[in-house]
XYZ file of C-alpha atoms in Angstrom:
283
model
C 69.619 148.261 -11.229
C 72.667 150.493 -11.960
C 72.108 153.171 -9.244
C 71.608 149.907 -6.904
C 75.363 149.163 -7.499
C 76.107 152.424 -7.501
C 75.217 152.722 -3.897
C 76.367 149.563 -3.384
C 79.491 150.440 -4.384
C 79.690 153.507 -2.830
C 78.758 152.304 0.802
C 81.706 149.523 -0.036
C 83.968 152.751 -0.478
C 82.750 154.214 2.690
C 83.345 151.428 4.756
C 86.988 150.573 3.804
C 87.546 154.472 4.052
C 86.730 154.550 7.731
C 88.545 151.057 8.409
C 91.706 152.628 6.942
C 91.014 155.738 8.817
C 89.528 154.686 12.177
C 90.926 150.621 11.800
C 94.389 151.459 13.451
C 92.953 153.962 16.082
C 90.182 151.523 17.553
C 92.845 148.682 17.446
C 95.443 150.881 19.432
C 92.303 151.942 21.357
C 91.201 148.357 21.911
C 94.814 147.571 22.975
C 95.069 150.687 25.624
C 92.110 149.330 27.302
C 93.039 145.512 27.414
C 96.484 146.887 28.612
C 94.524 149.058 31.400
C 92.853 146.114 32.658
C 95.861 143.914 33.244
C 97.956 146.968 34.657
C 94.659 147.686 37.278
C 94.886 144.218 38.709
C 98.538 144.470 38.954
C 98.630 147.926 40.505
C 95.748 146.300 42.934
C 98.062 143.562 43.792
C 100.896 145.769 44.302
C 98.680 148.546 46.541
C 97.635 145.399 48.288
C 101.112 144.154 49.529
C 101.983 147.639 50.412
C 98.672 148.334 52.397
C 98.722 145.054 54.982
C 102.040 146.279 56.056
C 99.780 149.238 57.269
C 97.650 146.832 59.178
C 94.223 148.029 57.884
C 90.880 146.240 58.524
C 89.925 144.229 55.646
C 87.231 146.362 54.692
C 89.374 149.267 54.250
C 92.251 147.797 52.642
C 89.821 146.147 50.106
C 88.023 149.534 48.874
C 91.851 151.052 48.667
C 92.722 148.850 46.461
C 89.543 148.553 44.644
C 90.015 152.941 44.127
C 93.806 152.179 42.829
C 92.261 149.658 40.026
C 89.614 152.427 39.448
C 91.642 155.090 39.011
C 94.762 153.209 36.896
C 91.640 151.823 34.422
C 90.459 155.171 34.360
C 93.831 156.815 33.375
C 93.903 154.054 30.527
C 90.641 154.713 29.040
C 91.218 158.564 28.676
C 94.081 157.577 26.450
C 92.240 155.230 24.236
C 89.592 158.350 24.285
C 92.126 160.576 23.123
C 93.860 158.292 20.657
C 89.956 157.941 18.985
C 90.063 161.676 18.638
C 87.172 162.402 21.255
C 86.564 165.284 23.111
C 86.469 164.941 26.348
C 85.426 168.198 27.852
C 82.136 167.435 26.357
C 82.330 163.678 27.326
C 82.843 164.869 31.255
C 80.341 167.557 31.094
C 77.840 164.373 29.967
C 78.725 162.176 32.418
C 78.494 164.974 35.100
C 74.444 165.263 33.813
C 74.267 161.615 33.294
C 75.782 161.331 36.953
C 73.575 163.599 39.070
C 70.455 162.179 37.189
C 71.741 158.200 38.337
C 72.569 160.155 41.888
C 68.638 161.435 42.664
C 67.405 157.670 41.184
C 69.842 155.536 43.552
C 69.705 157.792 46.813
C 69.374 154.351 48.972
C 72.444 152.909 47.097
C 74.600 156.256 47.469
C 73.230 156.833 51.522
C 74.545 153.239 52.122
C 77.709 153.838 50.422
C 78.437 157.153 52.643
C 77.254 154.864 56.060
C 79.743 152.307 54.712
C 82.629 154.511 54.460
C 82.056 156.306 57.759
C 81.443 152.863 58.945
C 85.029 151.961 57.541
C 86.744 154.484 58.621
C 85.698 155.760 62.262
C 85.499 151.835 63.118
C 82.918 151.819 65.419
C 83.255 147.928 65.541
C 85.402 145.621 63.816
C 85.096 142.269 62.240
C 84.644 139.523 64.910
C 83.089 141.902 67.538
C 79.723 141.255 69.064
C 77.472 143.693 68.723
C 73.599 145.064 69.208
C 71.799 147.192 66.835
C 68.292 148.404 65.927
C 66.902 145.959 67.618
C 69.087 143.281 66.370
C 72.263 141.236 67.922
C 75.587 139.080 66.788
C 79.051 138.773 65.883
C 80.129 140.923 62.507
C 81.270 138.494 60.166
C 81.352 141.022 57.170
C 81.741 144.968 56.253
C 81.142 145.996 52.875
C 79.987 149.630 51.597
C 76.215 148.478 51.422
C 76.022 146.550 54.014
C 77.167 144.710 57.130
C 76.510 140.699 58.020
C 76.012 139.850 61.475
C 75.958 135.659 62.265
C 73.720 134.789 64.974
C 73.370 133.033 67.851
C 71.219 131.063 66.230
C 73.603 129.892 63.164
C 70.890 132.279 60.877
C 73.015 135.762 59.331
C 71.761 139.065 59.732
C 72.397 141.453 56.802
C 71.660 145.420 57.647
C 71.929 147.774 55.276
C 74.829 150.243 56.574
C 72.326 153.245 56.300
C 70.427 151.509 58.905
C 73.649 151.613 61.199
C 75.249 155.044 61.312
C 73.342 157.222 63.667
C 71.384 154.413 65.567
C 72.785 153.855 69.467
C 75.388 150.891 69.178
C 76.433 148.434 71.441
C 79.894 146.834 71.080
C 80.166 143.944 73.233
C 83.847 143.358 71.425
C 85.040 139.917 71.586
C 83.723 139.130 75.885
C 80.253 139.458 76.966
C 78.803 139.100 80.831
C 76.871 136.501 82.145
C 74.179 137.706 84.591
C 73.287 134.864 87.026
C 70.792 135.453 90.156
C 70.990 132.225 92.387
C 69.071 132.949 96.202
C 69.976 131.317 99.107
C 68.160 131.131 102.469
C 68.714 134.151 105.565
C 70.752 131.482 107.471
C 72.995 130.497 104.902
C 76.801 131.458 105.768
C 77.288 134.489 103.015
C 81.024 134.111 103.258
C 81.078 130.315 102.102
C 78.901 130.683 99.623
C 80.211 133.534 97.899
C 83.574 131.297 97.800
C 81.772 128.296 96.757
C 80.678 130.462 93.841
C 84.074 132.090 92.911
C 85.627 128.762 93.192
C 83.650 127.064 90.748
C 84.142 130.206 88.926
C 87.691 129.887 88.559
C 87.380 126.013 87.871
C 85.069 126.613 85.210
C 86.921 126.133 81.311
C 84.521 128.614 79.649
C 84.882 131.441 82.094
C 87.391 133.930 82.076
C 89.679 134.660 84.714
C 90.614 138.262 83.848
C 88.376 140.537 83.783
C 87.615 139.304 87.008
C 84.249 137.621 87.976
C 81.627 139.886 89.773
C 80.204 137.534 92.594
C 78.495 139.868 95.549
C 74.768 140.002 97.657
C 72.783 141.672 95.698
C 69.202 141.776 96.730
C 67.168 141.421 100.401
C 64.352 139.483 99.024
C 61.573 138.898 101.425
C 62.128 134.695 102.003
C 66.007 135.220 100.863
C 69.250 136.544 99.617
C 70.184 136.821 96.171
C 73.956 136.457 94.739
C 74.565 137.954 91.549
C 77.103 136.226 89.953
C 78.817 137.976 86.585
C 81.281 136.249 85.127
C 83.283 137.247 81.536
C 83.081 134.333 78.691
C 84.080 134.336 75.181
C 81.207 135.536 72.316
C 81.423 132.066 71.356
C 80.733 130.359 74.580
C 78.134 132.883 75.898
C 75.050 130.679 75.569
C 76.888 127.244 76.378
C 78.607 128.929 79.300
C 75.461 130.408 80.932
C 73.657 126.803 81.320
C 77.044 125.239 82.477
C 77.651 127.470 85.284
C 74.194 127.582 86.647
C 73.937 123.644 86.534
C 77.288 123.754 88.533
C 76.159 126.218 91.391
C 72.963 124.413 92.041
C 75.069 120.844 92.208
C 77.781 122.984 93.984
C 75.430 124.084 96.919
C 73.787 120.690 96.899
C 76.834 119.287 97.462
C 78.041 121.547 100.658
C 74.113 121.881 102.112
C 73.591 125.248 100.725
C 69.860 125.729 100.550
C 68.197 127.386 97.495
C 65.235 128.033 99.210
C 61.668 128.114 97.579
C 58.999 131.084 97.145
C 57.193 131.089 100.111
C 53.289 132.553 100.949
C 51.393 133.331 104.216
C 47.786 132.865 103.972
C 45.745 133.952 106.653
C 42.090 132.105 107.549
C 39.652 134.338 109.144
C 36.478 132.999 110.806
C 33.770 135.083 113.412
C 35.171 134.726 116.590
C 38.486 134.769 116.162
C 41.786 134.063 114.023
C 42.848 130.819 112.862
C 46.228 129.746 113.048
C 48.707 131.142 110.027
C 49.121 128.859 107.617
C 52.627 128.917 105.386
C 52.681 127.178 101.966
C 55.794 127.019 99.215
């Protein structure tokens, strides 16, 4: 029963030894780090208000001032470290293992961190562009360092992991995309009015842009008539509204001024002993 309290006693000794010898340290240690925290947000804020006279995407200017609260917590925590007593050649050599041990296990993570900074910084598209890759379409709402968010057409978002991205052929519509209408009209149809018909509605049109400038021309002989190709600009937003407004307003246009769409036409020939019959044409 005596050596019980003894040890009793002696682990009470311990313990108020190390409190009166560590106590302060991890209090000033504890405060350092509290302190770093608070100083990191305001250094972030400040970094923040200096970067966006800079004019930097969003993206970048975030992961700036995301690195300036790193590094200011950082600086903090090595002096709480160092006010403990620790070593910290030791502690760095550690963390350098510990580090290229988490690097081999998180290769994905780490590959779509390096796409998202080369994404960031040679800004092959921006936020609010329209673009098309691997196989998949839509306006960026969102570039992070893992990944970027497309919204579709279709109100649905597309999220691609930035990996995916960098070295994959890209196509940056930017804020305009092209219609591409084919309307045909009949070999006797006066090509001059109804190339002005078109750019007239064209230029009437709220949807459609007036510079760039429209693309209306001939472009195709077909064998029962002439095709118009008619490429007009419109917003990213309008693109699918726009392309069912316009053609609804050339086919009312040319019904309205006689201009014949005409129908696909076939000859069928009849043939009988003793001679041909007559051709007959059908639509």
């Amino acid at each position: 029963m005596n050596d019980q309290l003894d040890t009793l006693t002696h682990v009470q000794r311990e313990a108020i030894d190390l409190a009166v010898r560590f106590g302060p340290k991890v209090l000033v240690a504890i405060a350092i780090i509290v302190a770093g925290i608070y100083a990191g947000r305001w250094a972030g804020k400040a970094a923040d208000r200096g970067f966006s006279s800079f004019h930097l995407e969003p993206p970048v200017r975030e992961l700036l001032v995301r690195i300036v609260r790193v590094l200011v917590l950082a600086l903090f925590t090595i002096m709480a470290l160092q006010n403990l007593g620790v070593e910290l050649l030791p502690l760095i050599a550690g963390l350098g293992v510990a580090g290229a041990g988490i690097a081999l296990a998180m290769q994905g993570v780490l590959s779509n961190i390096v796409a998202g900074l080369t994404i960031i910084f040679t800004k092959p598209f921006r936020v609010g562009e329209y673009i098309s890759i691997v196989g998949e379409e839509g306006r960026v709402e969102n570039i992070s360092l893992f990944s970027t968010v497309l919204s579709h057409p279709d109100l649905s978002q597309l999220v691609i992991p930035n990996r995916k991205i960098v070295g994959e052929i890209l196509h940056n519509y930017g804020e305009i995309r092209q219609l591409d209408i084919a309307v045909s009209v009949a070999y006797d149809t006066d090509l001059d009015r109804a190339l002005a018909v078109v750019n007239e509605l064209l230029q009437a049109h709220p949807r459609t842009l007036k510079d760039p400038r429209p693309v209306v021309a001939v472009s195709t002989l077909a064998p029962f008539s002439i095709t118009i190709s008619v490429k007009p600009w419109v917003g990213v937003p309008d693109y699918i509204e726009a392309r069912g407004e316009v053609n609804k307003a050339i086919v009312e246009a040319f019904r309205s001024r006689n201009i014949v769409i005409p129908l696909p036409q076939q000859e069928i020939r009849l043939l009988e002993e003793g001679g041909d019959r007559q051709p007959e044409r059908t639509a």
